Coordinates of C-alpha atoms and ligand atoms in Angstrom, one line a residue:
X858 CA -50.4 124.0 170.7
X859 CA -51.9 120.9 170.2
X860 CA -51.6 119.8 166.1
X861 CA -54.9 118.2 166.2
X862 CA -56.5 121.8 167.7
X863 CA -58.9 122.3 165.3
X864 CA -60.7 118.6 165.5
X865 CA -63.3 118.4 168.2
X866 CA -63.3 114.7 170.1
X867 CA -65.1 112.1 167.9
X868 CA -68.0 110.9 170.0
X869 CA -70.8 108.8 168.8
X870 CA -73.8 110.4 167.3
X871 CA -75.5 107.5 165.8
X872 CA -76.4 106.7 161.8
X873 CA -78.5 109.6 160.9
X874 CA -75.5 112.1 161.8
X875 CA -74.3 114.6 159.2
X876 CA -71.3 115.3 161.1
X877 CA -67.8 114.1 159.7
X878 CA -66.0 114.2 163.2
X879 CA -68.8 111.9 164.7
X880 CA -69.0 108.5 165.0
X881 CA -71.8 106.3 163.5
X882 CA -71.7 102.9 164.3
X883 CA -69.1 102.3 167.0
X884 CA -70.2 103.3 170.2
X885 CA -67.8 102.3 172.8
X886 CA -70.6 101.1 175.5
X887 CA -72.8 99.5 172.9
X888 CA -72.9 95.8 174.2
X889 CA -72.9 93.0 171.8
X890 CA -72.7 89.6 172.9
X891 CA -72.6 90.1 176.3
X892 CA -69.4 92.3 175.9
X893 CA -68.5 96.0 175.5
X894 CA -67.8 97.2 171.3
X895 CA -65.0 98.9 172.8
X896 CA -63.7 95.9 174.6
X897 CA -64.3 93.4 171.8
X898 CA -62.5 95.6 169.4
X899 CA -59.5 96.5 171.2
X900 CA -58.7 99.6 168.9
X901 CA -54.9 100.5 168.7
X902 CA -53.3 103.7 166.4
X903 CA -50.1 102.7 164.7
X904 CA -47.5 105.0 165.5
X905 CA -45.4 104.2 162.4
X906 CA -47.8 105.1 160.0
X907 CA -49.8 108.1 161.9
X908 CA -46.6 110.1 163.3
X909 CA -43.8 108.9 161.4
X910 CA -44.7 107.9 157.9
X911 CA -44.0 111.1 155.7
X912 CA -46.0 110.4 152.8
X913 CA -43.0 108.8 151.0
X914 CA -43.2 106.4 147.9
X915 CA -40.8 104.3 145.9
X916 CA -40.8 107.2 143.5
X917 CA -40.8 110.4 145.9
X918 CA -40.1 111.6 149.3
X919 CA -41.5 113.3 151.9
X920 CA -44.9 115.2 151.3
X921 CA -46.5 115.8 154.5
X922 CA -45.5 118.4 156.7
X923 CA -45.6 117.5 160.4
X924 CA -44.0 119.9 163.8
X925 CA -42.7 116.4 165.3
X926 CA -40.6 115.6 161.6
X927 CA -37.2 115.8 162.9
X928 CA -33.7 113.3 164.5
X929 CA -33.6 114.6 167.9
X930 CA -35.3 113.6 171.1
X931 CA -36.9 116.9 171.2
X932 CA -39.0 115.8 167.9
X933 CA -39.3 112.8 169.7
X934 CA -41.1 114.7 172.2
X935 CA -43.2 116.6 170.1
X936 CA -44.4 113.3 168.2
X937 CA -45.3 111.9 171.6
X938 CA -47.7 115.0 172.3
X939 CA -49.3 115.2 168.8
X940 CA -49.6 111.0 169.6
X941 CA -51.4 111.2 172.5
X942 CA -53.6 115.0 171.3
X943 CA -55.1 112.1 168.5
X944 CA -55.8 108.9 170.4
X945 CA -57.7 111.4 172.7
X946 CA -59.4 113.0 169.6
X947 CA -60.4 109.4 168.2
X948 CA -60.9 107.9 171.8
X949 CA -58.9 104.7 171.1
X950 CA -57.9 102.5 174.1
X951 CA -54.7 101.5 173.0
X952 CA -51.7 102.2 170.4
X953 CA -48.4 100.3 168.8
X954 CA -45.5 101.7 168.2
X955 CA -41.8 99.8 166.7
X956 CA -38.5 101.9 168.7
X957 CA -37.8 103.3 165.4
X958 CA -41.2 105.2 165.3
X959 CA -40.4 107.2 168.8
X960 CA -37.2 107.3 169.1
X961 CA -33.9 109.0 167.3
X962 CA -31.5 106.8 166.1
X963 CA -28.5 106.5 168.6
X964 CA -24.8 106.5 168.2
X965 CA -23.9 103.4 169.6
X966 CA -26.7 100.8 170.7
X967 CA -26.7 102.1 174.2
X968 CA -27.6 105.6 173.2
X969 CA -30.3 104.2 171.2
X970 CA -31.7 102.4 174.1
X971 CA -31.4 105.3 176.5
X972 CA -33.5 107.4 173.9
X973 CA -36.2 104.6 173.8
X974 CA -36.2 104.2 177.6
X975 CA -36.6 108.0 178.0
X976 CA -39.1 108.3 175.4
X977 CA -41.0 105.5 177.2
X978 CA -41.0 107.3 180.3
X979 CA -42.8 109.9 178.7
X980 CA -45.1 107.5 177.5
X981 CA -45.5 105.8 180.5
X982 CA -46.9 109.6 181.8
X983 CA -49.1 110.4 179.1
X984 CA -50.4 107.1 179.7
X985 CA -51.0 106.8 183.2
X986 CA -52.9 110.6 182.7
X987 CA -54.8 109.7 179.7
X988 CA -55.9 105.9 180.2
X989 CA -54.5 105.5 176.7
X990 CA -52.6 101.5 176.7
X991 CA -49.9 99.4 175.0
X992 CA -51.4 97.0 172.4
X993 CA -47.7 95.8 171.8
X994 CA -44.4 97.2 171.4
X995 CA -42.2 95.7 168.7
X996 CA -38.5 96.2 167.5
X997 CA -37.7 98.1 163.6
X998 CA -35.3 95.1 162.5
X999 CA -35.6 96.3 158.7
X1000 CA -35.6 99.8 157.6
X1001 CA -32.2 100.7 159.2
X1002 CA -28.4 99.4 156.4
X1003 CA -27.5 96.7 159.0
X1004 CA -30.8 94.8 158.7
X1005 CA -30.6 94.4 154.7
X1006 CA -29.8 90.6 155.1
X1007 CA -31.8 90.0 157.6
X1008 CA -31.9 90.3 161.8
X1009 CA -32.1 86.9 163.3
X1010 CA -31.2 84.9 159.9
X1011 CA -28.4 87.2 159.2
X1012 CA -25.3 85.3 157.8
X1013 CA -23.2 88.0 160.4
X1014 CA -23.3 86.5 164.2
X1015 CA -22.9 90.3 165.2
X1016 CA -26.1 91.3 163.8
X1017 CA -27.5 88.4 165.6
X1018 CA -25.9 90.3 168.5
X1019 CA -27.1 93.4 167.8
X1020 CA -31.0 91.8 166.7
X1021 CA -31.2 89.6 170.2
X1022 CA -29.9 93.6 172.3
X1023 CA -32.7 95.1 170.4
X1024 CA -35.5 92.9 171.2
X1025 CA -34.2 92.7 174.7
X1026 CA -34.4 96.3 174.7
X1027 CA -38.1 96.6 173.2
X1028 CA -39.4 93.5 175.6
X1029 CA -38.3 95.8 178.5
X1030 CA -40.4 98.7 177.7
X1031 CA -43.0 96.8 176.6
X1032 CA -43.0 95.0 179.8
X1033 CA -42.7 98.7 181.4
X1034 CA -45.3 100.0 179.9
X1035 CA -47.7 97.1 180.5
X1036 CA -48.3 96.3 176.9
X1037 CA -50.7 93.2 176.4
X1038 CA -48.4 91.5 173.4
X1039 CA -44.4 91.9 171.9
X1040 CA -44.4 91.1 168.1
X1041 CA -42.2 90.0 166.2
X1042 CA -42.7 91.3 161.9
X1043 CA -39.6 89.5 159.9
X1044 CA -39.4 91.8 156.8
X1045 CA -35.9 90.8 156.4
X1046 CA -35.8 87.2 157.4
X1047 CA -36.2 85.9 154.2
X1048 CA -33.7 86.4 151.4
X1049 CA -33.5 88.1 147.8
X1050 CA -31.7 85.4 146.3
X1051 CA -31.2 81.6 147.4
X1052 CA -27.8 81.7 145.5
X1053 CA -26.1 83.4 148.1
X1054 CA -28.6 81.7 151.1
X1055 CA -28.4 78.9 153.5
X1056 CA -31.9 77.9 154.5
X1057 CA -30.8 75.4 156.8
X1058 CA -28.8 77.9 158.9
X1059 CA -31.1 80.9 158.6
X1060 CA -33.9 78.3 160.0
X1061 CA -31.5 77.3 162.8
X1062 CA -30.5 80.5 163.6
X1063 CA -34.4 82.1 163.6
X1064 CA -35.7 79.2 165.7
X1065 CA -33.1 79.7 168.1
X1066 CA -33.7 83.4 168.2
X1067 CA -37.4 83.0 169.0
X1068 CA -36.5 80.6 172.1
X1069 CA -34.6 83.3 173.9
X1070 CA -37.2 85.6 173.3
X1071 CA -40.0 83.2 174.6
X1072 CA -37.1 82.4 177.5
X1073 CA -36.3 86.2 178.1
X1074 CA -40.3 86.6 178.6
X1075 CA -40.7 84.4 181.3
X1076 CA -37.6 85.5 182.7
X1077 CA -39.0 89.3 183.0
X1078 CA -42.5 87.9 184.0
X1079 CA -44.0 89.5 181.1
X1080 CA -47.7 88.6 181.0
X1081 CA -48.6 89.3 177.5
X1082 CA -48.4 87.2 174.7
X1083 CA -45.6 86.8 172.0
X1084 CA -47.0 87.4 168.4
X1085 CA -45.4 86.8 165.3
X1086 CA -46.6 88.2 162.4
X1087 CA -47.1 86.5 158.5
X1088 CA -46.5 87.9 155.5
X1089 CA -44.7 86.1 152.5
X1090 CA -43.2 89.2 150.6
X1091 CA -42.1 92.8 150.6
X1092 CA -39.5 93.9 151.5
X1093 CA -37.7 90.5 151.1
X1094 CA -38.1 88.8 148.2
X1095 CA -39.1 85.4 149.7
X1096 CA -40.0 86.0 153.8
X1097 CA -39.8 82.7 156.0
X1098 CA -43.3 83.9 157.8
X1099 CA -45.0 83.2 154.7
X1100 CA -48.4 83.0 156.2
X1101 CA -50.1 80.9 159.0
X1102 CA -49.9 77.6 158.1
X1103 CA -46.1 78.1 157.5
X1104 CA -45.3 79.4 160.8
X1105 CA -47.6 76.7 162.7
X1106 CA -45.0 74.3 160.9
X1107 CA -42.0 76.7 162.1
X1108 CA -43.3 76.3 165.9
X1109 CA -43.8 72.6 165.8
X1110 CA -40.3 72.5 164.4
X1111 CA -38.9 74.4 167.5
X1112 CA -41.3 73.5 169.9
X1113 CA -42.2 76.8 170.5
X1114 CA -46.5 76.2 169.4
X1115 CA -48.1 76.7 173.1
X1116 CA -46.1 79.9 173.8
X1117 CA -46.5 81.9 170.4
X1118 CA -49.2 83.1 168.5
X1119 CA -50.4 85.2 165.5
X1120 CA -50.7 88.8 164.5
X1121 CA -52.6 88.9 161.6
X1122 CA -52.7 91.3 158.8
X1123 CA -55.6 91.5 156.3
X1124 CA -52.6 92.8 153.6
X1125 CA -50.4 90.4 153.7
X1126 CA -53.0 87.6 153.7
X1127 CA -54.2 88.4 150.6
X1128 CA -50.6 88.8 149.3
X1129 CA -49.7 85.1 150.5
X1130 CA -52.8 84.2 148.3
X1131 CA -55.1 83.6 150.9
X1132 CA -58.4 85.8 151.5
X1133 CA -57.7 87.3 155.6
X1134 CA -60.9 85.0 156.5
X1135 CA -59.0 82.2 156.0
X1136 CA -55.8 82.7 157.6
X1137 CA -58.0 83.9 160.6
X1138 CA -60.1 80.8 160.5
X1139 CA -56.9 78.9 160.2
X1140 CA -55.0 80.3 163.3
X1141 CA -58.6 80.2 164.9
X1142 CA -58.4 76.3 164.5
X1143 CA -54.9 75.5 165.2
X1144 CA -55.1 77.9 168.4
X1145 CA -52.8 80.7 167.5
X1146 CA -55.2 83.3 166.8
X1147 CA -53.8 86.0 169.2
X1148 CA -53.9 89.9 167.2
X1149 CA -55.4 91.9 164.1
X1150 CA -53.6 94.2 161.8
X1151 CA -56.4 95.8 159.9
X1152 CA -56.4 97.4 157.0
X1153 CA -56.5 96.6 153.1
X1154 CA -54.4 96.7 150.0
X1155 CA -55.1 97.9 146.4
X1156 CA -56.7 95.6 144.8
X1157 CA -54.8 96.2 141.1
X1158 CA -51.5 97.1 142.2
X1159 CA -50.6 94.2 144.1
X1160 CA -48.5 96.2 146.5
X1161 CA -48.9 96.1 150.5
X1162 CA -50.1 99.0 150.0
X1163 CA -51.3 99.6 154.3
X1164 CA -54.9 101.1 153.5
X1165 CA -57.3 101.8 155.8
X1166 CA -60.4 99.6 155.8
X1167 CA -63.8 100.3 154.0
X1168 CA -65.5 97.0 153.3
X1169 CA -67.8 96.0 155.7
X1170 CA -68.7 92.6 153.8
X1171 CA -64.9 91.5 154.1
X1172 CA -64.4 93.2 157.5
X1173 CA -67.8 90.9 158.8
X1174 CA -65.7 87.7 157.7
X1175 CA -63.1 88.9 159.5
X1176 CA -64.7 89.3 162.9
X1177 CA -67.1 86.4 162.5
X1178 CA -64.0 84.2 162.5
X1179 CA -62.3 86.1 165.2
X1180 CA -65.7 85.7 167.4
X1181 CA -65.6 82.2 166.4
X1182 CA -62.2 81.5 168.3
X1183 CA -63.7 83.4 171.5
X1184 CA -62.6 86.7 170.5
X1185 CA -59.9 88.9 171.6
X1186 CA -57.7 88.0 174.9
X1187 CA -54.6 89.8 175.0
X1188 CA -55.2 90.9 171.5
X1189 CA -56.5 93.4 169.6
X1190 CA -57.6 95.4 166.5
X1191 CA -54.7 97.3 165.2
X1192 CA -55.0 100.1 162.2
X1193 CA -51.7 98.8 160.4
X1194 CA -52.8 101.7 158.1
X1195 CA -51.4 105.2 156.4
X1196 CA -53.1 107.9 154.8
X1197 CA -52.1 108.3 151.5
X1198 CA -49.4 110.4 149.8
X1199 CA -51.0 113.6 149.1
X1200 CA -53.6 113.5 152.2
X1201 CA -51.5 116.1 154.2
X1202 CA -54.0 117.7 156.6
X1203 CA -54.4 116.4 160.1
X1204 CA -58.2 115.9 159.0
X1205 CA -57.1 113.3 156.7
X1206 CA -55.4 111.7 159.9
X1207 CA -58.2 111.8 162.4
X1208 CA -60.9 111.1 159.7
X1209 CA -59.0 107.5 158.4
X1210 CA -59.4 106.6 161.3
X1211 CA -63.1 107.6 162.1
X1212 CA -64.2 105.9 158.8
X1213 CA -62.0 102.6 159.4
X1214 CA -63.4 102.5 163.5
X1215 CA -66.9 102.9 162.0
X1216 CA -66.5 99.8 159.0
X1217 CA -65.0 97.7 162.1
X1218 CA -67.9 98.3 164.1
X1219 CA -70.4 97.7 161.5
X1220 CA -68.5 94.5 160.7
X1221 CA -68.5 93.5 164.4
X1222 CA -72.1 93.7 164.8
X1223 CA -72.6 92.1 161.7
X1224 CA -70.3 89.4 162.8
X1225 CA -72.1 88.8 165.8
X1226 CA -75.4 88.9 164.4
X1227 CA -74.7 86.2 161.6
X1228 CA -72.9 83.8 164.7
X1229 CA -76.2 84.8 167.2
X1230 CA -78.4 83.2 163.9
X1231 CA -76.5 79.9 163.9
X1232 CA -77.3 80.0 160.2
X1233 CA -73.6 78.9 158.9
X1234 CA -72.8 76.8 162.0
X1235 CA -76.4 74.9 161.4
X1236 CA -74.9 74.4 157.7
X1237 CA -71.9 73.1 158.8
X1238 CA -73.0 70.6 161.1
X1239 CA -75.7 69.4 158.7
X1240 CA -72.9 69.1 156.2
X1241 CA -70.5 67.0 158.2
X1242 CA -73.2 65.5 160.3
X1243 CA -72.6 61.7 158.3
X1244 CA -69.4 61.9 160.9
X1245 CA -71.3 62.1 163.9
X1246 CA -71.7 58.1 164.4
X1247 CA -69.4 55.6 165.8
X1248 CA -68.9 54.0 162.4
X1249 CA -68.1 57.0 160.8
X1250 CA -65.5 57.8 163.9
X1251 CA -64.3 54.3 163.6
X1252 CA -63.2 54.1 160.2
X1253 CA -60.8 57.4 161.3
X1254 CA -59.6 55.6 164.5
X1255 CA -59.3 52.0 163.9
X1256 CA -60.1 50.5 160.5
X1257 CA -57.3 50.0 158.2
X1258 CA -57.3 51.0 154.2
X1259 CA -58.0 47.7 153.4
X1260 CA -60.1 46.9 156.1
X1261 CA -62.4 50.2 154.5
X1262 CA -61.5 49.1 151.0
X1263 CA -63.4 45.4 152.0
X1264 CA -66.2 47.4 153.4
X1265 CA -66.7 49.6 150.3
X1266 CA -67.2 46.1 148.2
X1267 CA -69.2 44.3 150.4
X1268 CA -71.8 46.8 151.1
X1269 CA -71.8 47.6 147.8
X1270 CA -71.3 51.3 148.6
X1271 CA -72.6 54.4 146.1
X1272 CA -71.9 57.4 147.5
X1273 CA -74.0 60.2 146.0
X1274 CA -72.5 64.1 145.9
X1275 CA -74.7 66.8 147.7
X1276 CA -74.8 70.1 146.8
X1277 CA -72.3 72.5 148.6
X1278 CA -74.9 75.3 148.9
X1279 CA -72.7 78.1 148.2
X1280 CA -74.7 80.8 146.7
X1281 CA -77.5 80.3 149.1
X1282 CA -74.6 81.1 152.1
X1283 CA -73.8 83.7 150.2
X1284 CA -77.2 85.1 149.8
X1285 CA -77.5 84.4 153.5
X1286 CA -74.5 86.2 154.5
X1287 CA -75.9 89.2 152.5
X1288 CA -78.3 89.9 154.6
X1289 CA -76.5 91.0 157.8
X1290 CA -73.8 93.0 156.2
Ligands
MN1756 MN1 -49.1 95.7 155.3

């Protein structure tokens, strides 16, 4: 019997509804921009933190009580059912899932990838009745003893080996199972202390790494796109993705820019020091932008602490900056996002989500009503528009520093400061979200 028994299927009832399983704002069909909601969105369930996190904390350990909790491929099983009874309750398109998340842990590496591949077929059944799809598929390099000093950077070849045979193994089935994108999250390439590190090596060694998996890709004829994912901290002490200008430098370094791009997570932005705006805006601009993680962090603990959205302000940023790249292709919206420790019920589970869907929708449409105004693109080009003449493009092209340094005497030149505008943008911004 189906966990998720007692939950009718969330449909859309509109903003006056007073029911809790309902929808309010994101109607799948509801075009905006020219485009399905449920298209631009690309909604995905993250099967790490919906059917295998167990409530833990640093301090305690398992507080939910799940039928699928268990090492054996008959939990396995299980977890796959109760997976696919919720993305049917909550009417997502697609989900993500690490090998870890559906699969027991083997004996030797090939028993591992047996149990992933059988799992997968079982997957690739439940999708092919459901319609459900693969956001992306992605390999647990971290949680397991031989990961603690790292996968790729590891200072042991062999569990360079043994990192290159598992993403080998999780490309297949991602290929398989026609998943859109393969990323690749570093939590352990990084280190905990540089006394005992060689950052030359560990550079080597990662950028090597990622040009066999962009090579393997083509190989396979996977179509979807490879997708690493910042973060700057947590579990390592110091991570080498720090955040998106860092691995734009790490591409250019291995040539690897055109055939790699970003999976972004709101969380880890704002731990790198960045608001997730910006490292969208900056991906948008240097043509990486490929994925979303959504979901938020306490704002006084400073952990990664995976929650799920509820700011529709912050989530309209978001979106108006994905929008502003062209939106989604092969990407998506992923809830990187867990209930917390002592929401056991498998309401708490469905209704996350309903709540999070519903802020991203509200944030979409918000999004696209702020870019269909022009009001902050108008700005913009009014602000830079003393570029917009051949002098102007000149001096950036062709004159020298002193050639501009003779200009700025001769002319007698006295530039005046203009005001930036801010709180009128904000006061602008304020009234669409
Ligand atoms: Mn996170």
């Amino acid at each position: 019997m189906s966990y998720f028994k007692d939950i009718p299927p969330i449909q859309y009832e509109g903003p006056d509804s007073d029911n809790e399983f309902a929808y309010r704002h994101y109607d799948p069909n509801e075009v905006v921009m020219g485009k399905r909601m449920e298209d631009h969105l690309r909604l995905a369930v993250a099967y790490w933190h919906s059917l295998a996190y167990e409530g833990g904390d640093p301090f305690g350990g398992r507080t939910f009580e799940r039928p699928w909790y268990g090492d054996d491929m008959a939990a396995a099983r299980v977890k796959a059912d109760a997976a696919f009874d919720m993305f049917g309750v909550l009417n997502v398109p697609f989900f993500c899932f690490h090998d870890a998340d559906v699969r027991p842990e083997g004996d030797s590496f090939a028993e591992s990838r047996r149990n992933l591949e059988e799992i997968c077929d079982v997957f690739a059944d439940k999708m092919q009745q459901t319609g459900t799809k693969l956001l992306w598929g992605t390999a647990n390099m971290f949680t397991h003893r031989r990961w603690m000093a790292g996968a790729a950077t590891n200072p042991d070849p062999e569990i360079f080996a043994y990192a290159a045979a598992t993403v080998k193994a999780c490309m297949d089935v991602t290929h398989r199972l026609g998943g859109e994108n393969y990323v690749l999250w570093g939590g352990r390439e990084g280190y905990e202390s540089l006394l005992n590190t060689d950052l030359t090596r560990e550079a080597e060694q990662a950028g090597a790494f990622l040009t066999k998996v962009v090579d393997y890709k083509h190989k396979i004829g996977f179509k979807g796109t490879i997708l690493i994912e910042p973060k700057p901290q947590e579990p390592s002490k110091h991570q080498y993705d720090f955040d998106v200008g860092t691995i734009y430098g790490f591409l250019k370094r291995f040539g690897l820019e055109n055939e790699v791009k970003l999976n972004i997570e709101q969380g880890h932005a704002i731990l790198a020091g960045h608001s997730f705006e910006h490292e969208l805006a900056l991906a948008g601009s240097l043509g990486l932008l490929g994925s979303i993680d959504m979901n938020r962090n306490d704002y006084q603990s400073g952990w990664d602490t995976d929650q799920f959205p509820n700011n529709v302000p912050e989530v309209a940023l978001a979106y108006y900056e994905v929008l502003r790249a062209g939106g989604f292709t092969t990407g998506g919206t992923n809830f990187d996002a867990r209930v917390r420790r002592q929401s056991l019920d498998p309401e708490d589970l469905v209704l996350s989500h309903v709540g999070a869907i519903d802020i991203c929708a509200r944030g979409l449409k918000a999004a696209a009503a702020m870019l269909e105004n022009g009001g902050l693109e108008k700005m913009r080009a009014e602000r830079y528009a003393g570029w917009d003449n051949e002098a102007s493009q000149a001096m950036l092209k062709s004159e020298s520093l002193d050639q501009i340094a003779a200009r700025v005497e001769e002319t007698n030149l006295n530039p005046q400061p203009r005001s930036g505008r801010q709180e009128r943008l904000e006061n602008w911004v304020s009234r669409f979200v």
